[in-house]
Coordinates of C-alpha atoms in Angstrom, one line a residue:
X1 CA -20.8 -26.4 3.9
X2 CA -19.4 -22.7 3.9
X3 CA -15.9 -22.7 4.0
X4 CA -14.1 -20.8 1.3
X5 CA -13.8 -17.0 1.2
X6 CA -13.1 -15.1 -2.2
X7 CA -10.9 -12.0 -1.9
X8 CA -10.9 -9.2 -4.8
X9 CA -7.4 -7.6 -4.5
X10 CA -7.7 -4.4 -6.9
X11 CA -4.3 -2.9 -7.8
X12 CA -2.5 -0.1 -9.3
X13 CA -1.9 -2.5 -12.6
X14 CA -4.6 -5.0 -12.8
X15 CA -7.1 -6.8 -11.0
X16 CA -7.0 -10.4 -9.5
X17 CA -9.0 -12.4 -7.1
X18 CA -8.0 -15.5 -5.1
X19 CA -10.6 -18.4 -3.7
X20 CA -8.9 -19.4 -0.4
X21 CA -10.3 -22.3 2.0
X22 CA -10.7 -22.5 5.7
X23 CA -6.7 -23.4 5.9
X24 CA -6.1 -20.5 4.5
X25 CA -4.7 -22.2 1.4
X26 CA -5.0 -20.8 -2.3
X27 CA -7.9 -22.9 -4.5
X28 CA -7.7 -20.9 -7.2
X29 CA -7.2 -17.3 -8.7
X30 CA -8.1 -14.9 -11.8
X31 CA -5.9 -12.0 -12.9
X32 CA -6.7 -8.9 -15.8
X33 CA -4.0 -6.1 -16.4
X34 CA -5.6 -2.8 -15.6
X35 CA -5.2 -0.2 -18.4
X36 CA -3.1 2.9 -17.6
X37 CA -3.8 6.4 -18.8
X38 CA -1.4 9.2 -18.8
X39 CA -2.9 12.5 -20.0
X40 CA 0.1 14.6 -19.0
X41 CA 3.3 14.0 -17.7
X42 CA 2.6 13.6 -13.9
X43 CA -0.9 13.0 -14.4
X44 CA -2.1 8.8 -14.0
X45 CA -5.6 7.8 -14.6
X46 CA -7.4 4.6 -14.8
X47 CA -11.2 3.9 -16.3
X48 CA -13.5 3.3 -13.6
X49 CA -15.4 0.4 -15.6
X50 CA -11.9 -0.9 -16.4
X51 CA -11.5 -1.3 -12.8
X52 CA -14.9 -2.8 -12.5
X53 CA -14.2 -4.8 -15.4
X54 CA -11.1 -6.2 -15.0
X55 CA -12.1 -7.1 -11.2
X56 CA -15.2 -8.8 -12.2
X57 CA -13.6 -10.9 -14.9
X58 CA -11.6 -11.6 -12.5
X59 CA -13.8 -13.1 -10.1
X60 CA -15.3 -15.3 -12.2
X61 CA -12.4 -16.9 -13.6
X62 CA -11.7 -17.7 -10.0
X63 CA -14.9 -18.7 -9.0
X64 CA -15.3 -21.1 -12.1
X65 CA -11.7 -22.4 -12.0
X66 CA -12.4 -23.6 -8.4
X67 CA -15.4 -25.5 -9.5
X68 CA -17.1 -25.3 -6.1
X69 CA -20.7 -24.8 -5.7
X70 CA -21.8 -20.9 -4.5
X71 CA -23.3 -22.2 -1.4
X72 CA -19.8 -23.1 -0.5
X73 CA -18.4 -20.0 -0.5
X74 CA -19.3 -17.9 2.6
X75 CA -18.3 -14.1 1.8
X76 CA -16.4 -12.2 -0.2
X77 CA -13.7 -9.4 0.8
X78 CA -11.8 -6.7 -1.1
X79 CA -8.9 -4.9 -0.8
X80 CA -7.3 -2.2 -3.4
X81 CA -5.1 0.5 -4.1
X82 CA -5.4 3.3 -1.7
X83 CA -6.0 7.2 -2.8
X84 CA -7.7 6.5 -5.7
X85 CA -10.7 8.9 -5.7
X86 CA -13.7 8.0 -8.1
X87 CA -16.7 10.1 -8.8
X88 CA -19.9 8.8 -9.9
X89 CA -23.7 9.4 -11.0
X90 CA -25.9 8.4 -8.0
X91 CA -28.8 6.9 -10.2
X92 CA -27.0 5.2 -13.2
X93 CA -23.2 4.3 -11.7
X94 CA -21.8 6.4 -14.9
X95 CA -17.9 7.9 -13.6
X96 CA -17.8 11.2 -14.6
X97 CA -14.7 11.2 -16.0
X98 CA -11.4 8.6 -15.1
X99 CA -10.3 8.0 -11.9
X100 CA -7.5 9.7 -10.6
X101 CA -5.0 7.6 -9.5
X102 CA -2.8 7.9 -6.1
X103 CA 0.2 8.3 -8.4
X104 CA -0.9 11.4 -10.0
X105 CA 0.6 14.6 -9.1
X106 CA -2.0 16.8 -10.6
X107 CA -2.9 18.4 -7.2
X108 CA 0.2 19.5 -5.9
X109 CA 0.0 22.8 -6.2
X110 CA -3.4 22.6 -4.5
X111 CA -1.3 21.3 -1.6
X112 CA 0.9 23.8 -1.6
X113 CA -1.9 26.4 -1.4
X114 CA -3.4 24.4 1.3
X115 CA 0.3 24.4 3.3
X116 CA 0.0 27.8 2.9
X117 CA -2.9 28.8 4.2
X118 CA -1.5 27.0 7.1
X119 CA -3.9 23.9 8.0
X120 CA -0.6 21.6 7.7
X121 CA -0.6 21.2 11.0
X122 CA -4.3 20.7 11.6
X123 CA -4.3 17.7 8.9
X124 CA -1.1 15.4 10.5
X125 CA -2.6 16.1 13.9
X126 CA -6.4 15.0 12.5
X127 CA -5.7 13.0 9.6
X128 CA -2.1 11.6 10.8
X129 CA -1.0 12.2 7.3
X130 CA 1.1 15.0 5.5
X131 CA -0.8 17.4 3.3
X132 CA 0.0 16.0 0.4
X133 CA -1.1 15.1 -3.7
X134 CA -0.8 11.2 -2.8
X135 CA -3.9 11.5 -0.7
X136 CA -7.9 11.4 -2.2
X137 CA -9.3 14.4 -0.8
X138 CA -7.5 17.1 -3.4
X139 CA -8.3 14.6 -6.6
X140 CA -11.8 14.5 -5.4
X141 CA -12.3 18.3 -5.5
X142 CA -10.2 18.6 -8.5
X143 CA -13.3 16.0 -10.6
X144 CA -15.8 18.2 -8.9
X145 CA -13.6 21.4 -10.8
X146 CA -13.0 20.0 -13.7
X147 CA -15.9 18.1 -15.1
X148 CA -19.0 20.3 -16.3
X149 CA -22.1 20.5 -13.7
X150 CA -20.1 18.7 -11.5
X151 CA -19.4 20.4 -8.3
X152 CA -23.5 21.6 -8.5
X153 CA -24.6 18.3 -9.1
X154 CA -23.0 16.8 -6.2
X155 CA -24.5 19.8 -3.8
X156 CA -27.8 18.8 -5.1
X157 CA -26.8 14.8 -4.0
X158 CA -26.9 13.7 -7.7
X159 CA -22.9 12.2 -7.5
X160 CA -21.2 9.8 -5.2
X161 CA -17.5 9.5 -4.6
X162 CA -15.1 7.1 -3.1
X163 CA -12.1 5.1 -3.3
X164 CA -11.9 1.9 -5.3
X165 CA -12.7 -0.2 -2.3
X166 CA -16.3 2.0 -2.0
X167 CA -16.6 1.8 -6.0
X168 CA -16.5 -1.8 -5.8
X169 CA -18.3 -2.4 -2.7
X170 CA -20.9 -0.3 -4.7
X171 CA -21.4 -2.0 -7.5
X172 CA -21.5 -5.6 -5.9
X173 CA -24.2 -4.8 -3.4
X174 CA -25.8 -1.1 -3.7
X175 CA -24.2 0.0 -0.8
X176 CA -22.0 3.3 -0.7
X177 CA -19.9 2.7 2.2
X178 CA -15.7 2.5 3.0
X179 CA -13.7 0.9 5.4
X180 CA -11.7 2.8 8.1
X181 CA -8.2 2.1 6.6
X182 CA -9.1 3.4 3.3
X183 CA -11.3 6.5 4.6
X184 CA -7.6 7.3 7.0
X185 CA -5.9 8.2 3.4
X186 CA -8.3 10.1 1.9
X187 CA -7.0 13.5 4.4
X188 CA -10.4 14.2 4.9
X189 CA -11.0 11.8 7.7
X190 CA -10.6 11.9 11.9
X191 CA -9.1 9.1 12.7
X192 CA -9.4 9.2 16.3
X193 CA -13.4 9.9 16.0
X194 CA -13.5 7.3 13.2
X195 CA -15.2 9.9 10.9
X196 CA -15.6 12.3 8.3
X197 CA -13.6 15.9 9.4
X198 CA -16.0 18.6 8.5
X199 CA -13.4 21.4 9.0
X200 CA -11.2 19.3 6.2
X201 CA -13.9 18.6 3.8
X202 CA -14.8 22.6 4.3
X203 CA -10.9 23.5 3.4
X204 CA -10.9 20.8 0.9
X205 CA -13.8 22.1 -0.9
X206 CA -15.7 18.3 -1.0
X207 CA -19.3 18.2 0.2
X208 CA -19.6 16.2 2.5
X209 CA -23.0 13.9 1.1
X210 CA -21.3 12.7 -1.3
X211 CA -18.8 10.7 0.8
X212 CA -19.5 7.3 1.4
X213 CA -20.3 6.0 5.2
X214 CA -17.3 5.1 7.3
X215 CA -17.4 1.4 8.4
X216 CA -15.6 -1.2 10.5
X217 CA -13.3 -3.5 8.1
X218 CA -14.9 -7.1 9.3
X219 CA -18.6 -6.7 8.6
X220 CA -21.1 -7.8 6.1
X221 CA -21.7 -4.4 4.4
X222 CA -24.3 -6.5 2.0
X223 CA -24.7 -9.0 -0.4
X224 CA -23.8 -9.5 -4.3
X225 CA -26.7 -8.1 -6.1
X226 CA -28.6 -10.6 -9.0
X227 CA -28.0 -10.7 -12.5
X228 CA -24.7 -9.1 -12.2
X229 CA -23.1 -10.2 -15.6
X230 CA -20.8 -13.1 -15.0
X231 CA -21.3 -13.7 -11.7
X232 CA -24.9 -14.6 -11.8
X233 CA -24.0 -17.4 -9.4
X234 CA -22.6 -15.5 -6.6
X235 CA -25.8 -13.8 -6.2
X236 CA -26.6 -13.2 -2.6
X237 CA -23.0 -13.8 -1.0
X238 CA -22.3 -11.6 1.8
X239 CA -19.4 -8.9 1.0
X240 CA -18.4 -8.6 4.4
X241 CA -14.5 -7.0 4.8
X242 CA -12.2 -4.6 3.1
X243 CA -8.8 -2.7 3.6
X244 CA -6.7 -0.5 2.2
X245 CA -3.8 -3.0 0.8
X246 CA -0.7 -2.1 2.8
X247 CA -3.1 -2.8 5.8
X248 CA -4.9 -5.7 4.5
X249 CA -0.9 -7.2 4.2
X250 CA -0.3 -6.1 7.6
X251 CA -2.9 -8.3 8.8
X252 CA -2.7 -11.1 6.5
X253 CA 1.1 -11.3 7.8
X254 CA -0.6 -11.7 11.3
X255 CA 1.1 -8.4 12.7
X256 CA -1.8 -8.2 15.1
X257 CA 0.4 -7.0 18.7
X258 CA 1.7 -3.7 18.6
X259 CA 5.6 -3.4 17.6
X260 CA 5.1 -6.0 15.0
X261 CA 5.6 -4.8 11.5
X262 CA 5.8 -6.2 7.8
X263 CA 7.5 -4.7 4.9
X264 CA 6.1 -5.1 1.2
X265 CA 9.3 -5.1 -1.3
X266 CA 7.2 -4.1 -4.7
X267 CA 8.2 -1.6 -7.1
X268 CA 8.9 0.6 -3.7
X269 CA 8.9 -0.6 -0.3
X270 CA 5.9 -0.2 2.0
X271 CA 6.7 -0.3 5.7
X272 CA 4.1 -0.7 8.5
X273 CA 4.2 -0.9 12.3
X274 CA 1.1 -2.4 14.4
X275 CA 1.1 0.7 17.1
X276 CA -2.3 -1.0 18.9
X277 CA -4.9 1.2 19.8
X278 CA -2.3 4.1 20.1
X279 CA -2.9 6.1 17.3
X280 CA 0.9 7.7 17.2
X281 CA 1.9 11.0 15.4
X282 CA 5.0 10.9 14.4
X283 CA 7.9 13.3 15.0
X284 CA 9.9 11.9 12.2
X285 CA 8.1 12.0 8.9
X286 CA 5.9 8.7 9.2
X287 CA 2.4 8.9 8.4
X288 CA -0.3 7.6 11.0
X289 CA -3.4 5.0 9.4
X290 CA -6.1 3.1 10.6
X291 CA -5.2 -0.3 10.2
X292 CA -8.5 -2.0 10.8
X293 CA -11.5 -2.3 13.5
X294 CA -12.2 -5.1 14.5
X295 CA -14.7 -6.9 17.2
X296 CA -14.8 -2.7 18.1
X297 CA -11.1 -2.5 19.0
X298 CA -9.1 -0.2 16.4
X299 CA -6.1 -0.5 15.3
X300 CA -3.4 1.8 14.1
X301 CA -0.4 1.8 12.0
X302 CA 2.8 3.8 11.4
X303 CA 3.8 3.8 7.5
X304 CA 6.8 4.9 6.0
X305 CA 7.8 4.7 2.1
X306 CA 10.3 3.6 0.0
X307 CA 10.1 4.8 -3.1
X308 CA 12.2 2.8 -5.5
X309 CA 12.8 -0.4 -5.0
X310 CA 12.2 -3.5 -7.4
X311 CA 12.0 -0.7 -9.8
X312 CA 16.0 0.0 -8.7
X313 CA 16.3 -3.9 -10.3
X314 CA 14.6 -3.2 -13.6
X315 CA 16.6 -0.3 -14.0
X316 CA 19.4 -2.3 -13.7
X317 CA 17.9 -5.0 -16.4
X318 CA 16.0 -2.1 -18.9
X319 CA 18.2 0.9 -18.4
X320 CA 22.0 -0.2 -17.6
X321 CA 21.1 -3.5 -19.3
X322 CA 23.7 -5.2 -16.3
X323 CA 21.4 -7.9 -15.7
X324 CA 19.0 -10.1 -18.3
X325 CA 16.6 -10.9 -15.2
X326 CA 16.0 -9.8 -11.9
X327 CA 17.4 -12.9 -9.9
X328 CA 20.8 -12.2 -11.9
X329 CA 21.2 -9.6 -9.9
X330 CA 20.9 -12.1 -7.0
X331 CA 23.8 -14.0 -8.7
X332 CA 25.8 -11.3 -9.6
X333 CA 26.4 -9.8 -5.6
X334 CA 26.7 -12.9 -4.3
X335 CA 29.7 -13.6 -7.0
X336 CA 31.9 -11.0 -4.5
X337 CA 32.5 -11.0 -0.7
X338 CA 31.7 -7.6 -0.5
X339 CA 30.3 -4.6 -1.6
X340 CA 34.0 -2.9 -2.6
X341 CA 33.0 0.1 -1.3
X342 CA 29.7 0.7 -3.7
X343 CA 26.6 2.4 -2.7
X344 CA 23.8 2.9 -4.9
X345 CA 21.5 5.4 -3.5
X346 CA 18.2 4.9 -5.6
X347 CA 16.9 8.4 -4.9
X348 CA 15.3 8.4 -8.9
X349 CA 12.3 10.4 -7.6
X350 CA 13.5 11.6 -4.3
X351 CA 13.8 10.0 -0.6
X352 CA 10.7 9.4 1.4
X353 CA 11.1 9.1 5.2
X354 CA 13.1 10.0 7.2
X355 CA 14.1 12.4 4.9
X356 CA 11.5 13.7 2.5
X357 CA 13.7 15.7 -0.2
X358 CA 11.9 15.8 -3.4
X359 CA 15.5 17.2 -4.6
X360 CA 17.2 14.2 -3.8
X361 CA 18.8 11.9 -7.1
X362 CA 20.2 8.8 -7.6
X363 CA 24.3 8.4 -7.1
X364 CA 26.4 5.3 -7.3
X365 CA 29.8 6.5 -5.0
X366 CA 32.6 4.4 -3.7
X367 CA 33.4 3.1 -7.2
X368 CA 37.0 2.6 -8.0
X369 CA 38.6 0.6 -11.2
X370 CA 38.1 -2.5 -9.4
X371 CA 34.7 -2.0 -9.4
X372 CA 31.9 -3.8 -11.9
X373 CA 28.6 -5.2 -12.4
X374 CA 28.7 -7.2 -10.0
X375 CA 29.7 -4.7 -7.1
X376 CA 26.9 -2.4 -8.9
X377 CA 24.2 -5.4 -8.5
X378 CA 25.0 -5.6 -4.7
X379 CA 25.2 -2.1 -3.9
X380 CA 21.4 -1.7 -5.7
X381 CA 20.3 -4.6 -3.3
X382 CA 21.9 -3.4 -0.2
X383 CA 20.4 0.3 -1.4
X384 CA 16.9 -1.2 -0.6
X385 CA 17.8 -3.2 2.8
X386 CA 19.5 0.3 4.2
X387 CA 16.0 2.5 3.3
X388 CA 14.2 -0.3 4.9
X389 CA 16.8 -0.1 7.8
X390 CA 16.4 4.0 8.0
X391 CA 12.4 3.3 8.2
X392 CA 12.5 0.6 10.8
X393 CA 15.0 3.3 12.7
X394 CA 12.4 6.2 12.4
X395 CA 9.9 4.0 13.9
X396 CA 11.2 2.9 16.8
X397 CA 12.2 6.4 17.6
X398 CA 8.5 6.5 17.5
X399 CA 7.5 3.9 19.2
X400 CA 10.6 3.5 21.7
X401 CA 11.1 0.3 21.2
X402 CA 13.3 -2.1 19.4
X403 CA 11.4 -4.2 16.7
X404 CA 12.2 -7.9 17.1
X405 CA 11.2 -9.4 13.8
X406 CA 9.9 -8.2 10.3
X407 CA 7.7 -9.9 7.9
X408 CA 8.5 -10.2 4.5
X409 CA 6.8 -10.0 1.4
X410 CA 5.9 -8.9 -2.2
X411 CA 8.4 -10.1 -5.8
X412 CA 11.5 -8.8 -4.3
X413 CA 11.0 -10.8 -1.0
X414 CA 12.4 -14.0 -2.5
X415 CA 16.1 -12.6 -2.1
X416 CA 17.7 -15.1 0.0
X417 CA 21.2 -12.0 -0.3
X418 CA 18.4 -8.8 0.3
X419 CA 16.7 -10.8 3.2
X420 CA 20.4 -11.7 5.0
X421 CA 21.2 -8.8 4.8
X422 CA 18.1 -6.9 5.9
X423 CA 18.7 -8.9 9.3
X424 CA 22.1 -8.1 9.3
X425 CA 21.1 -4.1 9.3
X426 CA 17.9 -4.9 11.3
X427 CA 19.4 -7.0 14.3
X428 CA 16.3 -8.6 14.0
X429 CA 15.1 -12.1 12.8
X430 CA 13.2 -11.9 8.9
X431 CA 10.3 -14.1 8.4
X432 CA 9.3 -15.1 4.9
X433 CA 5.9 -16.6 4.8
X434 CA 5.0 -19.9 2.4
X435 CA 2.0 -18.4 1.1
X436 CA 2.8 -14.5 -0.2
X437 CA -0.1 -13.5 -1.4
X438 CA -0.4 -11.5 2.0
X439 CA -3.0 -8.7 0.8
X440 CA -4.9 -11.0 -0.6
X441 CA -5.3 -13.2 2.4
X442 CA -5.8 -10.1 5.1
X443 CA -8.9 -9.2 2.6
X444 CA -10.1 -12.9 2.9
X445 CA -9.7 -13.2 6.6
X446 CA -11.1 -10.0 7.5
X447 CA -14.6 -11.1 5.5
X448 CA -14.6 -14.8 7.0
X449 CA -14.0 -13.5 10.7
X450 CA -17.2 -11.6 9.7
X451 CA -19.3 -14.9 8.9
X452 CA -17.9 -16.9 10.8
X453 CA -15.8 -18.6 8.9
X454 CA -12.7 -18.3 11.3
X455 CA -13.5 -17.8 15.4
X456 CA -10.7 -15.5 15.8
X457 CA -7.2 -13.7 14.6
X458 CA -5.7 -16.7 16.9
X459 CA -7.3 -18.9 14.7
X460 CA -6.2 -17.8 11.7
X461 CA -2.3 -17.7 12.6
X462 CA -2.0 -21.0 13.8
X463 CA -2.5 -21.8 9.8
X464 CA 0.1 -19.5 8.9
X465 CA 3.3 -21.6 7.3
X466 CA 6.4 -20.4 7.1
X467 CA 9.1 -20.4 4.0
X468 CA 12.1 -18.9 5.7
X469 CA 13.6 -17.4 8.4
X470 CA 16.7 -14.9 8.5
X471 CA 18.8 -14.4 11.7
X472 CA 21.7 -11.9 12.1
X473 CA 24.8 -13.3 11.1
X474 CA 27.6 -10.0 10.3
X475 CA 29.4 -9.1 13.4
X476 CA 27.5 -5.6 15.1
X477 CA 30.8 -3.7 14.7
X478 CA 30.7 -4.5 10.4
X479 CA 27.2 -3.9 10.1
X480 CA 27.3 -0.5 11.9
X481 CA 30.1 0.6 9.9
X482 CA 28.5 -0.2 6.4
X483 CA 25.3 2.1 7.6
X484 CA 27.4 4.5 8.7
X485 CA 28.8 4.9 5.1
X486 CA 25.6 4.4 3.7
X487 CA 24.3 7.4 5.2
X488 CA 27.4 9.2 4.0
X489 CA 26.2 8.3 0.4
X490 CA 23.0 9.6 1.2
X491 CA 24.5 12.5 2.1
X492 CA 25.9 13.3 -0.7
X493 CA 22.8 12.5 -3.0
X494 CA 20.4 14.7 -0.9
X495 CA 19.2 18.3 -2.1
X496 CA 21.2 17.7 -5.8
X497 CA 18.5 19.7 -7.6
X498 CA 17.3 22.3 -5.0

């Protein structure tokens, strides 16, 4: 009987996959660190066959840990880092060189030739994204530049290109396809039409038969090839969904109405918004995705960023050396009733939304001789929950609405003190899921809805468990008072370099 789904969630820094069953709960998983490259400052790179590596490994060790027999197991789905471009032969699978990684800022001053020659406009109102290094298309014409032969080959249709979800998809079944939420941050793709822009890809300078073909994010897109080395046995399972992996969180959180939204508290926070089949510009600096397709109904998303957030925590632990362990810090603010008039404003590499200053740096203010660690922990913790707070803001300027709840997930999601007082700010009940591996799950789902495996979203949520759930507590007048000095901190930490 068919009923488990294996999901391969590729990351930034390694590659795991998970073995859920029809409730939805984990079996099993397998997990490889992903090798890092960094060629010159500002430049981040990853091997290709490391990435197929790693993810295959991977898979197997979940597969074999779960001990269930292949015919069990009724599809696969991925989901990965988004951006990521890859470029590779058409007949043997070679890369032509690494794979430039969303991180790298390589292209920038592409971008800024781009902005100049004034198709800004023309790619937030096509793309829904800012013209921008973060997104594929640049790093794809920058391989094409850069490696011998290259740029020819792939007018003659000798290369193929993609992001990781298309490089994997490749390899596993032979075909050269990628999902709408990944193609929607490449800033080569319509995502109104649901297809590649030729005017951008023109501009952009990437020929357009080498992309891979656009596809709906629940569908079998093929099966696992034979004779694939260490998964033998999962020849001939259906591959059969895929999404980008703030979206694949979105919908593994269930945010499936519009005006329901999830935040991801990594190493910087990733904010989306379900705006239904309304794919919404925004006039305040959010970007506008694809979510998913499904059953032929799209779905969009607003996204904001923030840019340092558990990495504000091991700066306090590696850097200031305030805190042995990240939940110290947890410890540490709730040892005092209040902040003392601390703000830690964790611009280390700029503010995102709504403010986008690449000039912006990080400031501690309000600091007095009462002040210590402790007031320092608090303010860094708080410093997250008021950028989520400003995002959350910005979108329902967008949207007109008030949100009414957030979900919650990613390492720095288990503060108890960061999720109180995220509702606090937010006015809006926090809801922490039992099972957190969210990205994970929305890949899984998406690929069983496909087979069968689940009859519908519906079905899916009434499975969901839930860990916690944060209310408001602080008085409206307090909490209004400590954002209002908040954005006087940010204030003072904005344009430091320009």
């Amino acid at each position: 009987m068919r009923q488990y789904v294996i999901a391969l969630d590729q990351g930034t820094t390694s590659s795991r996959a998970i073995l859920f069953d029809r409730t939805g709960a984990i079996v099993s998983q397998g997990q490889y660190p992903l090798p890092q490259h960094y060629p010159q400052p500002g430049w981040v790179e990853h091997d290709p066959m490391d990435i197929l590596r790693t993810q295959l490994m991977a898979l197997a060790e979940a597969y074999e840990k779960a001990a269930v027999p292949p015919g069990d197991i009724a599809a696969l789905g991925v989901t990965n880092q988004r951006e990521t471009a890859v470029v590779w032969e058409k007949d043997t699978g070679r890369p032509v060189m690494n794979a430039i990684v969303w991180q790298c800022r390589r292209t920038a001053e592409e971008c800024r030739r781009l902005e100049k020659s004034g198709i800004g406009d023309y790619v937030r109102q096509t793309t829904g994204l800012l013209l921008d290094a973060y997104f594929t298309g640049t790093k794809i014409a920058w391989i094409l530049d850069h490696v011998p032969g290259a740029r020819a080959r792939a007018e003659r249709g000798e290369l193929l290109c993609g992001t990781v979800d298309s490089w994997l998809i490749w390899n596993l079944t032979g075909a050269h396809v990628s999902d709408y939420s990944n193609c929607s941050r490449t800033m080569l793709f319509d995502i109104d039409r649901l297809q590649w822009d030729e005017t951008l890809c023109r501009a952009l300078r990437v020929p357009m038969n080498i992309l891979p073909r656009p596809v709906p994010n629940s569908q079998v897109y093929g099966k696992v090839k034979p004779g694939i080395r260490g998964i033998e046995a999962l020849a001939g399972i259906p591959v059969a969904g895929a999404a980008g992996d703030q979206q694949a969180a979105l919908f593994g959180q269930g945010c499936l109405a519009p005006g329901q939204a999830k935040n991801t508290y990594g190493t910087g926070c990733f904010t989306l918004m379900n705006t239904g089949e309304q794919s919404l510009r925004s006039e305040n600096g959010l970007l506008t995705s694809v979510a998913w397709q499904l059953g032929g109904r799209t779905s969009y998303a607003l996204e904001g960023s923030v840019f340092n957030a558990g990495s504000t925590i091991q700066w306090l632990r590696d850097e200031l050396q305030l805190i042995g362990a990240a939940h110290e810090t947890d410890l540490l603010a709730e040892s005092v009733p209040d902040n003392g008039g601390v703000y830690l404003v964790s611009a280390f590499t700029g503010l995102g939304a709504p403010h986008w200053d690449m000039y912006a740096r990080g400031a501690i203010l309000g600091l007095t001789r009462g002040a210590t660690k402790a007031h320092i922990a608090r303010a860094a913790l708080e410093g997250i929950a008021y950028q989520v707070a400003d995002l959350v803001s910005t979108m329902e300027k967008d949207l007109q609405r008030p949100l009414d709840s957030l979900w919650v997930d990613g390492g720095a999601s288990v503060s108890d003190f960061m999720m109180q007082f995220q509702a606090d700010l937010l006015r809006c009940s926090i809801y922490r899921p039992a099972m957190v591996e969210t990205t994970a799950a929305g890949a899984a789902y998406l690929a069983g809805l496909a087979v069968g495996l689940w009859d519908s979203p519906e079905e899916i949520l009434g499975s969901r468990r839930l860990e916690s759930v944060f209310a408001p507590r602080m008085p409206l007048e307090q909490a209004q008072e400590y954002r209002r000095q908040w954005h006087r901190a940010v204030s003072r930490a904005l344009k430091w370099e320009a």
